[in-house]
Amino acid sequence: MREEAHLRPRPANFVPLTPLDFLDHAVKTAPGDEAVIWRGRSWTWAEFHAVVLRFVAALRARGIGKGDVVSVMCVNRPEMLAAHYAVPALGAVLNCVNTRIEVSDVSFILRHSDSRLMLADPSATRIARAAAEEAGVPFEPFADDGASGDGLALLSTDAPPPFELTAEITDEWQPIALNYTSGTTGEPKGVVLHHRGAWLNAIGNVTALKFDRSTRYLWTLPMFHCNGWCHTFAITAAGGTHVCLEKVEPGAVFSAIEAHGVTHLACAPVVLYMLINSSAKQTRNASRRLTVATGGAAPTASLIEEMDALGFDFIHLYGLTECFGPTSIRELTGAERDLGVAERARLLARQGVRHMTANRIRVLGEDGEDVPFDGRTIGEVALCGNTLLSGYHRDAVETEKAFSGGVFRTGDLAVRHDDGHIEIRDRAKDVIITGGENVSSLEIEGVLSRHPGVAIAAVVARRDEKWGEIPMAFIETRTGAPLDTKALEAFCRDHLAGFKIPRAWSFGELPKTATGKIQKFVLRERATQEKVGSDI
């Protein structure tokens, strides 16, 4: 069949994909349903839509328009959720800033992003204001209670002027967000995401995580982190309820779960360790189960066992800032849920397969070809599809490098099992070469995490005159006190080959990003400076 001019897209049969449509749909189909909960208050979809329109009006009054970058430094409040709709509605680009970084880092982001406006909640005002002044960017805070007093009162009841949410979206390839990488591997890069990918990944999350109108999603994952894995859009698409939580504190988490009938939450494993080690878990009604999606590190058997006792069902997700958050999923089948905890942990340690709308996943060997599905041969995870970044802001060289060979290379090393599921074995830069042997830091970490006294373990290479490199383990203990290294070595000897056992140890709190990922580049630097056995 020929391609003919009259069969090409036209305004009547082609509308750019944008997640702003999800809010438009929710407010028109279920205006009275509960949309957002925060600090004992709640908003229907009609009321939340009004919050977004007040936000739009405030941005327009400050001269924000198409292509402008608006930076927002805010915890999980309604204003942060509203920013995901109000900023893109003007054709502008949302730049969510990590609330836990320092003035110099924020200032760098503001300058590098060419930000036109900096907004912040009261808890972030000191750093945000100082960074904005340093970068020469206008700054405004949100009102403390969101409705009155100093700052933008977007949660007031003032009637907003009308505005068509999707009017400025003329191309689904338009930037919707500019996110800076979390800093687990060094200098942050500005990841440009587009409306099309956000729409697709949100819908994929809806299907993969089974969100619907009964979903009550607790925001333990920062919305600033990769736009909350696109759950800022996905929960709205499903017509569920956003339960906003400003600070992840175990008592507040358990209280919110019980008070609001939470069905889903997402977080890094470090948050789950906080929950199981808190006395507040005694308030949890484990008979009413909920789903927790976790990523960043594979769940251990002990973690799964303890969370299962609290009524949490695990789903393991894998993704990067560059692919809009989750791109693969591993969940247990009905039959697998009846397996023993060790076997369930073994299966859930895998990153799984892509969800419906995500990128195609390949594992490539050094020859550029797909590795066999044997669960042994290691290659690099590569992605290709519709939920990948447009490129890196102001960095054509890194963009071309990232997409070389027609795929996006993640830097993660994995095997592929016979059922197609991938399992990450390490980051390329985290492989330890000791005495000519390649050692996976993740394998050692997995063994150490099974020790009853270990809360979190991270392993990096340390230079050594004899072996070239040796594994060095950084341990965060359950009690906060150092452990007996001889006992740890004996424990490792039961599970690891001798050359894989750490030969240097350090105890203390591990450096983490705002989402709980271990900053291994910091540990690699510390490994060059510390004496063996010293505290962090």
PDB file of N, CA and C in Angstrom, residues 68-112:
ATOM      1  N   ASP A  68      10.647  27.836  28.822  1.00  0.00           N
ATOM      2  CA  ASP A  68      11.315  28.304  30.038  1.00  0.00           C
ATOM      3  C   ASP A  68      11.466  27.162  31.043  1.00  0.00           C
ATOM      4  N   VAL A  69      12.568  27.176  31.777  1.00  0.00           N
ATOM      5  CA  VAL A  69      12.792  26.187  32.831  1.00  0.00           C
ATOM      6  C   VAL A  69      12.378  26.788  34.168  1.00  0.00           C
ATOM      7  N   VAL A  70      11.532  26.053  34.902  1.00  0.00           N
ATOM      8  CA  VAL A  70      11.103  26.464  36.245  1.00  0.00           C
ATOM      9  C   VAL A  70      11.625  25.424  37.236  1.00  0.00           C
ATOM     10  N   SER A  71      12.420  25.871  38.189  1.00  0.00           N
ATOM     11  CA  SER A  71      13.009  24.973  39.182  1.00  0.00           C
ATOM     12  C   SER A  71      12.156  24.965  40.442  1.00  0.00           C
ATOM     13  N   VAL A  72      11.928  23.786  40.989  1.00  0.00           N
ATOM     14  CA  VAL A  72      11.111  23.633  42.193  1.00  0.00           C
ATOM     15  C   VAL A  72      11.854  22.743  43.184  1.00  0.00           C
ATOM     16  N   MET A  73      12.070  23.262  44.377  1.00  0.00           N
ATOM     17  CA  MET A  73      12.742  22.520  45.443  1.00  0.00           C
ATOM     18  C   MET A  73      11.720  22.327  46.558  1.00  0.00           C
ATOM     19  N   CYS A  74      11.133  21.154  46.603  1.00  0.00           N
ATOM     20  CA  CYS A  74       9.959  20.965  47.457  1.00  0.00           C
ATOM     21  C   CYS A  74       9.823  19.508  47.857  1.00  0.00           C
ATOM     22  N   VAL A  75       9.415  19.268  49.083  1.00  0.00           N
ATOM     23  CA  VAL A  75       9.110  17.916  49.546  1.00  0.00           C
ATOM     24  C   VAL A  75       7.751  17.506  48.982  1.00  0.00           C
ATOM     25  N   ASN A  76       7.260  16.357  49.416  1.00  0.00           N
ATOM     26  CA  ASN A  76       6.025  15.808  48.845  1.00  0.00           C
ATOM     27  C   ASN A  76       4.785  16.522  49.378  1.00  0.00           C
ATOM     28  N   ARG A  77       4.567  17.724  48.872  1.00  0.00           N
ATOM     29  CA  ARG A  77       3.402  18.536  49.190  1.00  0.00           C
ATOM     30  C   ARG A  77       2.519  18.651  47.947  1.00  0.00           C
ATOM     31  N   PRO A  78       1.252  19.087  48.115  1.00  0.00           N
ATOM     32  CA  PRO A  78       0.373  19.260  46.951  1.00  0.00           C
ATOM     33  C   PRO A  78       0.945  20.200  45.897  1.00  0.00           C
ATOM     34  N   GLU A  79       1.689  21.232  46.321  1.00  0.00           N
ATOM     35  CA  GLU A  79       2.271  22.161  45.346  1.00  0.00           C
ATOM     36  C   GLU A  79       3.268  21.447  44.427  1.00  0.00           C
ATOM     37  N   MET A  80       4.019  20.490  44.981  1.00  0.00           N
ATOM     38  CA  MET A  80       4.987  19.765  44.162  1.00  0.00           C
ATOM     39  C   MET A  80       4.271  18.900  43.134  1.00  0.00           C
ATOM     40  N   LEU A  81       3.198  18.268  43.553  1.00  0.00           N
ATOM     41  CA  LEU A  81       2.393  17.491  42.609  1.00  0.00           C
ATOM     42  C   LEU A  81       1.787  18.407  41.554  1.00  0.00           C
ATOM     43  N   ALA A  82       1.264  19.542  41.970  1.00  0.00           N
ATOM     44  CA  ALA A  82       0.651  20.485  41.035  1.00  0.00           C
ATOM     45  C   ALA A  82       1.665  21.021  40.034  1.00  0.00           C
ATOM     46  N   ALA A  83       2.923  21.165  40.451  1.00  0.00           N
ATOM     47  CA  ALA A  83       3.961  21.659  39.546  1.00  0.00           C
ATOM     48  C   ALA A  83       4.137  20.753  38.341  1.00  0.00           C
ATOM     49  N   HIS A  84       3.877  19.457  38.515  1.00  0.00           N
ATOM     50  CA  HIS A  84       4.019  18.508  37.413  1.00  0.00           C
ATOM     51  C   HIS A  84       2.985  18.734  36.313  1.00  0.00           C
ATOM     52  N   TYR A  85       1.966  19.510  36.620  1.00  0.00           N
ATOM     53  CA  TYR A  85       0.936  19.816  35.627  1.00  0.00           C
ATOM     54  C   TYR A  85       0.972  21.299  35.224  1.00  0.00           C
ATOM     55  N   ALA A  86       1.189  22.181  36.180  1.00  0.00           N
ATOM     56  CA  ALA A  86       1.125  23.615  35.901  1.00  0.00           C
ATOM     57  C   ALA A  86       2.288  24.082  35.029  1.00  0.00           C
ATOM     58  N   VAL A  87       3.500  23.632  35.336  1.00  0.00           N
ATOM     59  CA  VAL A  87       4.662  24.078  34.560  1.00  0.00           C
ATOM     60  C   VAL A  87       4.575  23.590  33.114  1.00  0.00           C
ATOM     61  N   PRO A  88       4.356  22.284  32.864  1.00  0.00           N
ATOM     62  CA  PRO A  88       4.247  21.830  31.472  1.00  0.00           C
ATOM     63  C   PRO A  88       3.047  22.409  30.732  1.00  0.00           C
ATOM     64  N   ALA A  89       1.981  22.797  31.462  1.00  0.00           N
ATOM     65  CA  ALA A  89       0.797  23.355  30.804  1.00  0.00           C
ATOM     66  C   ALA A  89       1.124  24.633  30.047  1.00  0.00           C
ATOM     67  N   LEU A  90       2.177  25.325  30.463  1.00  0.00           N
ATOM     68  CA  LEU A  90       2.597  26.536  29.771  1.00  0.00           C
ATOM     69  C   LEU A  90       3.611  26.247  28.666  1.00  0.00           C
ATOM     70  N   GLY A  91       3.877  24.969  28.446  1.00  0.00           N
ATOM     71  CA  GLY A  91       4.922  24.608  27.503  1.00  0.00           C
ATOM     72  C   GLY A  91       6.297  24.785  28.099  1.00  0.00           C
ATOM     73  N   ALA A  92       6.346  25.063  29.405  1.00  0.00           N
ATOM     74  CA  ALA A  92       7.609  25.238  30.119  1.00  0.00           C
ATOM     75  C   ALA A  92       8.137  23.875  30.572  1.00  0.00           C
ATOM     76  N   VAL A  93       9.330  23.872  31.151  1.00  0.00           N
ATOM     77  CA  VAL A  93      10.023  22.641  31.511  1.00  0.00           C
ATOM     78  C   VAL A  93      10.230  22.603  33.019  1.00  0.00           C
ATOM     79  N   LEU A  94       9.800  21.523  33.653  1.00  0.00           N
ATOM     80  CA  LEU A  94       9.896  21.380  35.105  1.00  0.00           C
ATOM     81  C   LEU A  94      11.255  20.825  35.500  1.00  0.00           C
ATOM     82  N   ASN A  95      11.943  21.544  36.362  1.00  0.00           N
ATOM     83  CA  ASN A  95      13.229  21.115  36.901  1.00  0.00           C
ATOM     84  C   ASN A  95      13.062  20.887  38.399  1.00  0.00           C
ATOM     85  N   CYS A  96      12.862  19.625  38.795  1.00  0.00           N
ATOM     86  CA  CYS A  96      12.715  19.281  40.208  1.00  0.00           C
ATOM     87  C   CYS A  96      14.102  19.148  40.826  1.00  0.00           C
ATOM     88  N   VAL A  97      14.326  19.856  41.927  1.00  0.00           N
ATOM     89  CA  VAL A  97      15.646  19.904  42.555  1.00  0.00           C
ATOM     90  C   VAL A  97      15.632  19.112  43.859  1.00  0.00           C
ATOM     91  N   ASN A  98      16.634  18.275  44.022  1.00  0.00           N
ATOM     92  CA  ASN A  98      16.821  17.482  45.227  1.00  0.00           C
ATOM     93  C   ASN A  98      16.822  18.389  46.457  1.00  0.00           C
ATOM     94  N   THR A  99      15.997  18.095  47.438  1.00  0.00           N
ATOM     95  CA  THR A  99      15.884  18.948  48.629  1.00  0.00           C
ATOM     96  C   THR A  99      17.018  18.743  49.622  1.00  0.00           C
ATOM     97  N   ARG A 100      17.908  17.788  49.342  1.00  0.00           N
ATOM     98  CA  ARG A 100      18.942  17.454  50.321  1.00  0.00           C
ATOM     99  C   ARG A 100      20.353  17.778  49.843  1.00  0.00           C
ATOM    100  N   ILE A 101      20.467  18.612  48.822  1.00  0.00           N
ATOM    101  CA  ILE A 101      21.792  18.982  48.357  1.00  0.00           C
ATOM    102  C   ILE A 101      22.138  20.393  48.820  1.00  0.00           C
ATOM    103  N   GLU A 102      23.404  20.763  48.665  1.00  0.00           N
ATOM    104  CA  GLU A 102      23.896  22.011  49.218  1.00  0.00           C
ATOM    105  C   GLU A 102      23.727  23.178  48.251  1.00  0.00           C
ATOM    106  N   VAL A 103      23.955  24.388  48.766  1.00  0.00           N
ATOM    107  CA  VAL A 103      23.746  25.608  47.989  1.00  0.00           C
ATOM    108  C   VAL A 103      24.536  25.584  46.686  1.00  0.00           C
ATOM    109  N   SER A 104      25.798  25.185  46.746  1.00  0.00           N
ATOM    110  CA  SER A 104      26.636  25.195  45.540  1.00  0.00           C
ATOM    111  C   SER A 104      26.088  24.267  44.466  1.00  0.00           C
ATOM    112  N   ASP A 105      25.556  23.108  44.891  1.00  0.00           N
ATOM    113  CA  ASP A 105      24.999  22.150  43.930  1.00  0.00           C
ATOM    114  C   ASP A 105      23.713  22.685  43.306  1.00  0.00           C
ATOM    115  N   VAL A 106      22.871  23.309  44.126  1.00  0.00           N
ATOM    116  CA  VAL A 106      21.629  23.884  43.606  1.00  0.00           C
ATOM    117  C   VAL A 106      21.945  25.026  42.655  1.00  0.00           C
ATOM    118  N   SER A 107      22.901  25.858  43.034  1.00  0.00           N
ATOM    119  CA  SER A 107      23.294  26.975  42.193  1.00  0.00           C
ATOM    120  C   SER A 107      23.805  26.494  40.843  1.00  0.00           C
ATOM    121  N   PHE A 108      24.591  25.412  40.853  1.00  0.00           N
ATOM    122  CA  PHE A 108      25.077  24.829  39.597  1.00  0.00           C
ATOM    123  C   PHE A 108      23.908  24.423  38.704  1.00  0.00           C
ATOM    124  N   ILE A 109      22.907  23.761  39.286  1.00  0.00           N
ATOM    125  CA  ILE A 109      21.742  23.316  38.517  1.00  0.00           C
ATOM    126  C   ILE A 109      20.992  24.507  37.937  1.00  0.00           C
ATOM    127  N   LEU A 110      20.803  25.540  38.743  1.00  0.00           N
ATOM    128  CA  LEU A 110      20.082  26.719  38.271  1.00  0.00           C
ATOM    129  C   LEU A 110      20.799  27.373  37.089  1.00  0.00           C
ATOM    130  N   ARG A 111      22.107  27.464  37.184  1.00  0.00           N
ATOM    131  CA  ARG A 111      22.868  28.083  36.091  1.00  0.00           C
ATOM    132  C   ARG A 111      22.901  27.184  34.862  1.00  0.00           C
ATOM    133  N   HIS A 112      23.167  25.898  35.076  1.00  0.00           N
ATOM    134  CA  HIS A 112      23.296  24.972  33.953  1.00  0.00           C
ATOM    135  C   HIS A 112      21.978  24.795  33.218  1.00  0.00           C
TER     136      HIS A 112
END
